[in-house]
Coordinates of C-alpha atoms in Angstrom, one line a residue:
Chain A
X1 CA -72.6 24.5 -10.7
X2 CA -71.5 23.6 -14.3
X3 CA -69.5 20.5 -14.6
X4 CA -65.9 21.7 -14.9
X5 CA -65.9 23.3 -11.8
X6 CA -65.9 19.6 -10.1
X7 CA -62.9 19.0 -11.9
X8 CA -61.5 22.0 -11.6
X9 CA -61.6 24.3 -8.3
X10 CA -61.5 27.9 -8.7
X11 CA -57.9 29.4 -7.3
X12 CA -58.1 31.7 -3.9
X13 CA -57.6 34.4 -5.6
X14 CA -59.8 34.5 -8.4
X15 CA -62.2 33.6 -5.2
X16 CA -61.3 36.8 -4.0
X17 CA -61.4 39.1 -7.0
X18 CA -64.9 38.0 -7.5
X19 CA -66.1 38.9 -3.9
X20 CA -64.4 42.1 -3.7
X21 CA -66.0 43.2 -7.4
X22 CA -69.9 42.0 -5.2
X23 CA -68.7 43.8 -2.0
X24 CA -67.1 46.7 -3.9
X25 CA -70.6 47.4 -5.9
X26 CA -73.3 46.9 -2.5
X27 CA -70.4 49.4 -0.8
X28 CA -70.6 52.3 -3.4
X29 CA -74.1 51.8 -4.0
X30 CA -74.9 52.9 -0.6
X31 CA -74.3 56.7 -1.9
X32 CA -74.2 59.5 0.5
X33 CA -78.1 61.4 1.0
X34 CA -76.2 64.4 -0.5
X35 CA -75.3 62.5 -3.5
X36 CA -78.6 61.0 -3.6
X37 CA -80.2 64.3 -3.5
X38 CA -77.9 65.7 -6.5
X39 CA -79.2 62.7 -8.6
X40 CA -82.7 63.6 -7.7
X41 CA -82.5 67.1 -8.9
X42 CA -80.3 66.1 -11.8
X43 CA -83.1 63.7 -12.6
X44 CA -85.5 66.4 -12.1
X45 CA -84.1 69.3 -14.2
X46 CA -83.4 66.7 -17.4
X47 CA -87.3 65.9 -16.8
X48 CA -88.4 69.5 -16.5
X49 CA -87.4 70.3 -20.3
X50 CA -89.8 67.5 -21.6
X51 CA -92.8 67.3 -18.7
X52 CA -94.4 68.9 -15.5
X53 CA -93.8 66.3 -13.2
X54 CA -95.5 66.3 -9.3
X55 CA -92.4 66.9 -7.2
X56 CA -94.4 65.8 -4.0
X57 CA -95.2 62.6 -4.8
X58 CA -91.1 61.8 -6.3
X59 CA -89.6 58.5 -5.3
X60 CA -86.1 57.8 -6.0
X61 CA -83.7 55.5 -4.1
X62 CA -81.6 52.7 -4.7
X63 CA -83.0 49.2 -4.4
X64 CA -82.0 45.9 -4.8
X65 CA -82.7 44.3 -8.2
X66 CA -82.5 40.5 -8.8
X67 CA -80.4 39.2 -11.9
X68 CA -81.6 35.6 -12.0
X69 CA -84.9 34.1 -11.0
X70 CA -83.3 32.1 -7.8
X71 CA -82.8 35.2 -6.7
X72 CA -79.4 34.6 -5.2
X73 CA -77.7 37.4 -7.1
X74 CA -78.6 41.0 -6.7
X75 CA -77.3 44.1 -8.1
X76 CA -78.3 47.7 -6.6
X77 CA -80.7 49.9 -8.9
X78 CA -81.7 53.0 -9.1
X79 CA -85.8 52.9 -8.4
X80 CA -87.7 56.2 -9.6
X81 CA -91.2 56.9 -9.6
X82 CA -92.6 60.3 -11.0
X83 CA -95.4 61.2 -11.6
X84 CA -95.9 63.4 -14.5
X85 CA -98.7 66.1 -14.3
X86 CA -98.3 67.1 -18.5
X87 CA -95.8 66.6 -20.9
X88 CA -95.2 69.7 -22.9
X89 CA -95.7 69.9 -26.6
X90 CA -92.7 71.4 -27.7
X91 CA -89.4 70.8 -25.8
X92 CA -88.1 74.2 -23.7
Chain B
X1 CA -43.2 75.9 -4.4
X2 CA -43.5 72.6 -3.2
X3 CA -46.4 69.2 -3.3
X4 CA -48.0 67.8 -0.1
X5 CA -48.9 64.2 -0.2
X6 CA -50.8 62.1 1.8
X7 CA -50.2 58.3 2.0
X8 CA -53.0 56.5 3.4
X9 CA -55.4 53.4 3.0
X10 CA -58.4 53.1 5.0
X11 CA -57.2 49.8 6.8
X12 CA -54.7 49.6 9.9
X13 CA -51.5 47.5 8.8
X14 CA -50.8 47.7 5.3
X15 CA -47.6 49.7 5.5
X16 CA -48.6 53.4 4.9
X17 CA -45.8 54.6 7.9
X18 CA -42.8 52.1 6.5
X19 CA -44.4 53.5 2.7
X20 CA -44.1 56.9 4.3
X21 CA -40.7 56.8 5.7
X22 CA -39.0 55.1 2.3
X23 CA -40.8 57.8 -0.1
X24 CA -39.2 60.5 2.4
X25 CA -35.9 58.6 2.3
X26 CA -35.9 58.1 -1.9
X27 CA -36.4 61.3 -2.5
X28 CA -34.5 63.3 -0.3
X29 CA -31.7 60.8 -2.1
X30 CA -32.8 62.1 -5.2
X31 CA -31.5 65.5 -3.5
X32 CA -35.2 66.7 -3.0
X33 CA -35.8 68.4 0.5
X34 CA -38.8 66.5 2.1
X35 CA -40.3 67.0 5.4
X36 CA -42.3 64.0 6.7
X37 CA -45.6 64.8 8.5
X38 CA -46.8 61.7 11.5
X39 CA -50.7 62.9 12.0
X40 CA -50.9 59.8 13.8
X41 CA -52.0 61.6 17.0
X42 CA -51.7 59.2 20.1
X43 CA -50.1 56.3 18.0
X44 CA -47.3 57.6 16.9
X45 CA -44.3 55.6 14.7
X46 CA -43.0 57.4 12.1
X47 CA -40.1 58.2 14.3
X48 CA -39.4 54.8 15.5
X49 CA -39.0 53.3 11.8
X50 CA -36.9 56.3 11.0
X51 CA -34.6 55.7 13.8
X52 CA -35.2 59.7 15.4
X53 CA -37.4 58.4 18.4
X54 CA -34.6 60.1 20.6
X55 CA -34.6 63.0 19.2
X56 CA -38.4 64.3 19.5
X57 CA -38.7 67.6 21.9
X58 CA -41.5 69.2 20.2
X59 CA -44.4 67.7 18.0
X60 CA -46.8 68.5 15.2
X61 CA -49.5 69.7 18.5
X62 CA -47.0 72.0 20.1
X63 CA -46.6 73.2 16.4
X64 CA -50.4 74.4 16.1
X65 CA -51.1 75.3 19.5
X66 CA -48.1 77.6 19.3
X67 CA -45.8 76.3 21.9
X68 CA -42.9 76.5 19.6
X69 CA -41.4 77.7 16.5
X70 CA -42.0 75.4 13.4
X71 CA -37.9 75.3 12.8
X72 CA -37.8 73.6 16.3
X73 CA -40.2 71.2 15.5
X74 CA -38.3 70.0 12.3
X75 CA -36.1 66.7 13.5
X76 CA -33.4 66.3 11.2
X77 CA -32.6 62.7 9.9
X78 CA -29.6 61.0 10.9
X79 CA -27.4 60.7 7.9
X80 CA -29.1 62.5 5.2
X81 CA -29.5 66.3 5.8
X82 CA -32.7 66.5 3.0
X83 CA -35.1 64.7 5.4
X84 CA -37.0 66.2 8.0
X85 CA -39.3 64.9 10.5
X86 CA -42.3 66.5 12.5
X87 CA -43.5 63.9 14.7
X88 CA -46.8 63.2 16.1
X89 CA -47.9 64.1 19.8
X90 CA -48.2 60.7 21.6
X91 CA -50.3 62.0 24.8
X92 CA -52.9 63.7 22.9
X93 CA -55.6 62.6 20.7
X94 CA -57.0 63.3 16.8
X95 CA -58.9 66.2 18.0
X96 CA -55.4 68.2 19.4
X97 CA -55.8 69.5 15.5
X98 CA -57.9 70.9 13.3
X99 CA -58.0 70.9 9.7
X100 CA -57.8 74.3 9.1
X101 CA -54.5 73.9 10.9
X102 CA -53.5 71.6 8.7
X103 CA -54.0 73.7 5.9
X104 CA -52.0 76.4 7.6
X105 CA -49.0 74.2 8.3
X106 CA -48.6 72.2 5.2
X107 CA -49.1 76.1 3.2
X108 CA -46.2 77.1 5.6
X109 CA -44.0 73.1 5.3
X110 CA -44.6 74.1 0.9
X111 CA -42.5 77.1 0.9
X112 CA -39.7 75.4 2.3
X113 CA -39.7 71.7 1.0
X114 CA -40.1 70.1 -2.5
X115 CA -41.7 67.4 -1.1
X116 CA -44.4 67.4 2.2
X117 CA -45.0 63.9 2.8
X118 CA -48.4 63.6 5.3
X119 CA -48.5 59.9 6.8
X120 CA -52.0 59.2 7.6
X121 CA -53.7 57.2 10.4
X122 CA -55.8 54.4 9.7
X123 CA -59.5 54.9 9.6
X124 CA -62.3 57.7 8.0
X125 CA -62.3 59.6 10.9
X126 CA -61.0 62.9 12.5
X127 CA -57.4 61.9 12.3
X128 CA -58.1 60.9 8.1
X129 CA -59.7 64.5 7.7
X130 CA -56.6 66.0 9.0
X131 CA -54.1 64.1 7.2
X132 CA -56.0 65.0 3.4
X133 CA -57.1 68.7 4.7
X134 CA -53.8 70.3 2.9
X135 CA -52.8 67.4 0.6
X136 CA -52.4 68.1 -3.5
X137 CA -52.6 64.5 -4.0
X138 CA -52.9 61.0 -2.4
X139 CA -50.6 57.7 -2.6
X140 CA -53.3 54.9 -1.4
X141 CA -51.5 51.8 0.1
X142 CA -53.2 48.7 0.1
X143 CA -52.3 44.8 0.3
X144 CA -53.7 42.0 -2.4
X145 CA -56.2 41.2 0.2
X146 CA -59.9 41.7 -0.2
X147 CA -59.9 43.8 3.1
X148 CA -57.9 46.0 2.5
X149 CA -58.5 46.7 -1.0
X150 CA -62.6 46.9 0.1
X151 CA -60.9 49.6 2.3
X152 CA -59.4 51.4 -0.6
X153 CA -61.8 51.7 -2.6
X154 CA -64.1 53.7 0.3
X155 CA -60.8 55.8 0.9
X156 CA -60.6 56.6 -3.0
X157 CA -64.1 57.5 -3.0
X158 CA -63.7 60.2 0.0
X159 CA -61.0 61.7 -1.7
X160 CA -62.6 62.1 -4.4
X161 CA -65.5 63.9 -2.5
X162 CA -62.4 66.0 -1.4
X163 CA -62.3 67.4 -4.6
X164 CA -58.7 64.7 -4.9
X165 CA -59.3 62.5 -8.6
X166 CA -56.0 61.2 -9.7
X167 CA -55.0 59.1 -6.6
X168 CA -52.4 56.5 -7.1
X169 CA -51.8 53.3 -5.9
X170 CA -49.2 51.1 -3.9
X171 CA -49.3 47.3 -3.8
X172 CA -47.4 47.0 -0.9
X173 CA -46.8 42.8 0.1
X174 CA -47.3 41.2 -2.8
X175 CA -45.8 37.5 -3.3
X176 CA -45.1 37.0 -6.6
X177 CA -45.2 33.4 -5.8
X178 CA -48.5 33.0 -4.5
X179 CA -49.6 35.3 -7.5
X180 CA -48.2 32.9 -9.8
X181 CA -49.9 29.8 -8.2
X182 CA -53.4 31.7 -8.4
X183 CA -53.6 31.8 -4.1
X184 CA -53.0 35.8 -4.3
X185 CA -54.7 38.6 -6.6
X186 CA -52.2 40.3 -8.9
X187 CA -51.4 44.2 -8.8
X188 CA -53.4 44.2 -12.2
X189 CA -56.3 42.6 -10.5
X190 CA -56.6 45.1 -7.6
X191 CA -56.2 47.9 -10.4
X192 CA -58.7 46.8 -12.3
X193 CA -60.8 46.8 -9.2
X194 CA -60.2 50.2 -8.3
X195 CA -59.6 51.6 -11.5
X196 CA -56.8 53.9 -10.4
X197 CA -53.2 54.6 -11.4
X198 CA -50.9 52.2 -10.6
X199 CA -47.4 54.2 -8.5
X200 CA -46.2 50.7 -8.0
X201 CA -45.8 47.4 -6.7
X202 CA -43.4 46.6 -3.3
X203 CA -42.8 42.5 -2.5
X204 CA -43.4 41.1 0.9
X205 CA -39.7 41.1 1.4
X206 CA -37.5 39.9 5.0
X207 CA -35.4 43.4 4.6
X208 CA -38.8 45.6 5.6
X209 CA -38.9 44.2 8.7
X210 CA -34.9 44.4 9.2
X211 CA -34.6 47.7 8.3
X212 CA -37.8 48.6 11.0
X213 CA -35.4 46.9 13.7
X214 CA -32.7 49.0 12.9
X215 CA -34.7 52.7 12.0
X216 CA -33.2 52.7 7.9
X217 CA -35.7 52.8 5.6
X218 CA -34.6 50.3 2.5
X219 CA -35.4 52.8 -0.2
X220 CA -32.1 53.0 -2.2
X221 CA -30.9 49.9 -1.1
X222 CA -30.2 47.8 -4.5
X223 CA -29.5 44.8 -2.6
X224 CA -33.4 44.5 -1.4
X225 CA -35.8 43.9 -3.9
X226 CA -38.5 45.7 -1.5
X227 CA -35.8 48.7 -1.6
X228 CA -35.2 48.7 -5.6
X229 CA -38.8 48.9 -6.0
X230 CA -39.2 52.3 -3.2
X231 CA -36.7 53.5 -5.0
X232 CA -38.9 53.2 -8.3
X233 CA -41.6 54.8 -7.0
X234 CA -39.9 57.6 -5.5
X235 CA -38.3 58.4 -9.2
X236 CA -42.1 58.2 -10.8
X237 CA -43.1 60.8 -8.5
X238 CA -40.3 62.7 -9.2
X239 CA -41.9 62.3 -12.9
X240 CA -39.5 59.9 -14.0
X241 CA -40.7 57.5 -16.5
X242 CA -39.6 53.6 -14.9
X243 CA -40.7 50.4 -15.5
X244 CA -42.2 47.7 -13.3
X245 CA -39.3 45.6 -11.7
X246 CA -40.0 41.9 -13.0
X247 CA -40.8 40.4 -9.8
X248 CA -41.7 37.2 -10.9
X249 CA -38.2 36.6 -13.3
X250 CA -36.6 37.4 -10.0
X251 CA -38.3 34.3 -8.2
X252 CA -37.2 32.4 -10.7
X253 CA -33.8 33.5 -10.0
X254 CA -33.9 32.8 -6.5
X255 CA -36.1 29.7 -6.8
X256 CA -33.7 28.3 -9.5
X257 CA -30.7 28.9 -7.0
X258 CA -32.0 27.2 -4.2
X259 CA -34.2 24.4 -5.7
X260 CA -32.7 20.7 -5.9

């Protein structure tokens, strides 16, 4: 808490603005699986141009990510692991 | 060749049936021919704050399932012969209708009327399909309240998984007041939230509830600030360019009358 804010007490609806922005982004972070698995084959067929990459071993979902080191605040991410099998030479 | 609408919000409460009933009302008094839609099977009201509850023999189910002709269905409003009103069943539930129906009706409501005006129920489920199956475009109502606007934002985003992008926005209740004291967030707040366009912003103002206990909708009404600003949004929807009312100079008006 920075010391202004013991003098000064944040209005209601600032309160609420701020909130709503940390519900609204949990909310449309939790993406349909159809969405999710657009992404992945977006993902996939921008990575296809530049490298063969092992499709059974893919991992992508949306995790939580911490923005300070309290770890109080978290933001949704997009996790991907993918394992590349060879990257070509020349891209397609 | 007319536009369907659907007026909805995701939360229970916020005004999409009184929203509903003025945008029918304002228009049809800018001598467009609007037919009003109540897909609130089972908890129906569109009628009551229109003032036709008396006159409902057949409903939007009999419509579907056949049991009449869609001219028999169509209640005609009391004073002004523009507005039309197919009511919801009250003994049957969301499932009486489909949304191909839908699709069928509001194809068949289009060729007739300027305007078809669908009032949603509250909620994502069957009843919401419905409502949006036929719709051109959507008129989200939601309060300055973190509910309901968390509400609207999960609303926007199914429309626009419904192939619907350019919803707008009503910021129905707003107290100018308790904006201006910082205990409320302001209509530019909750736009900036949602990042839609903005159709406009209605007061909390005494009249709504007056003109529910009597079945007249206040759009028109110049004396009512709530009614002035119905009015407004009914012309930008026509695609009339109109400001914002100044709320807030009003208050001061009022506040500077009846202060000490």
């Amino acid at each position: 808490m920075k010391l202004s804010d013991l003098f000064k007490k944040k209005s209601s609806g600032d309160v609420a603005k701020d909130r709503l922005k940390m519900v609204l982004v949990s909310d449309r972070a939790n993406c349909s699986p159809e969405i999710m698995e657009r992404i992945k084959s977006d993902i996939l067929e921008v990575l296809s141009k530049y490298a063969e990459v092992d499709k059974d071993q893919l991992d992508i979902h949306i995790t939580q990510m911490e923005t300070d080191e309290s770890g109080t605040n978290s933001v949704p991410a997009l996790y991907a692991n993918i394992p590349i099998r060879n990257i070509h030479h020349t891209a397609k | 060749m007319g536009e369907v609408i659907v007026v909805t919000s995701g939360k229970g409460g916020v005004g999409k049936t009184t929203t509903t009933a003025n945008l029918g009302t304002g228009l049809s008094l800018l001598n467009k021919k609007v037919v009003l839609v109540d897909t609130d099977i089972g908890l129906r009201n569109l009628d009551v704050v229109l003032g036709l509850e008396n006159r409902i023999v057949y409903n939007l189910v009999d419509v579907v399932e056949g049991n009449c002709k869609l001219a028999q269905a169509l209640i005609k409003n009391k004073d002004n012969a523009n507005l039309y009103l197919i009511a919801a069943a009250q003994q049957r539930d969301k499932n009486a209708v489909n949304e191909e129906q839908m699709k069928k009706l509001t194809a068949e409501l289009k060729e007739q009327f300027d305007y078809v005006i669908i009032d949603c129920p509250a909620g994502i489920e069957q009843g919401f399909k419905n409502a949006i199956a036929g719709a051109d475009k959507a008129v989200v109502v939601t309060t300055p309240e973190v509910s309901a606007v968390r509400d609207a934002d999960r609303i926007i985003g199914l429309l626009e998984a419904n192939e619907m992008k350019d919803s707008q926005l009503v910021v129905n209740r707003l107290r100018p007041d308790m904006v201006k004291r910082g205990d409320m967030m302001s209509a530019d707040d909750v736009v900036e939230v949602l990042a839609v366009n903005l159709l406009g912003i209605v007061p909390d103002d005494e009249d709504v509830v007056v003109a529910t206990n009597r079945g007249i909708p206040l759009a028109g009404n110049g004396k009512s600030l709530a009614g002035q600003a119905y009015m407004n949004i009914c012309r930008r929807l026509n695609g009339e360019q109109v400001p914002f009312l100044d709320l807030d100079t009003k208050k001061g008006f009022f506040s500077k009358l009846f202060s000490k």
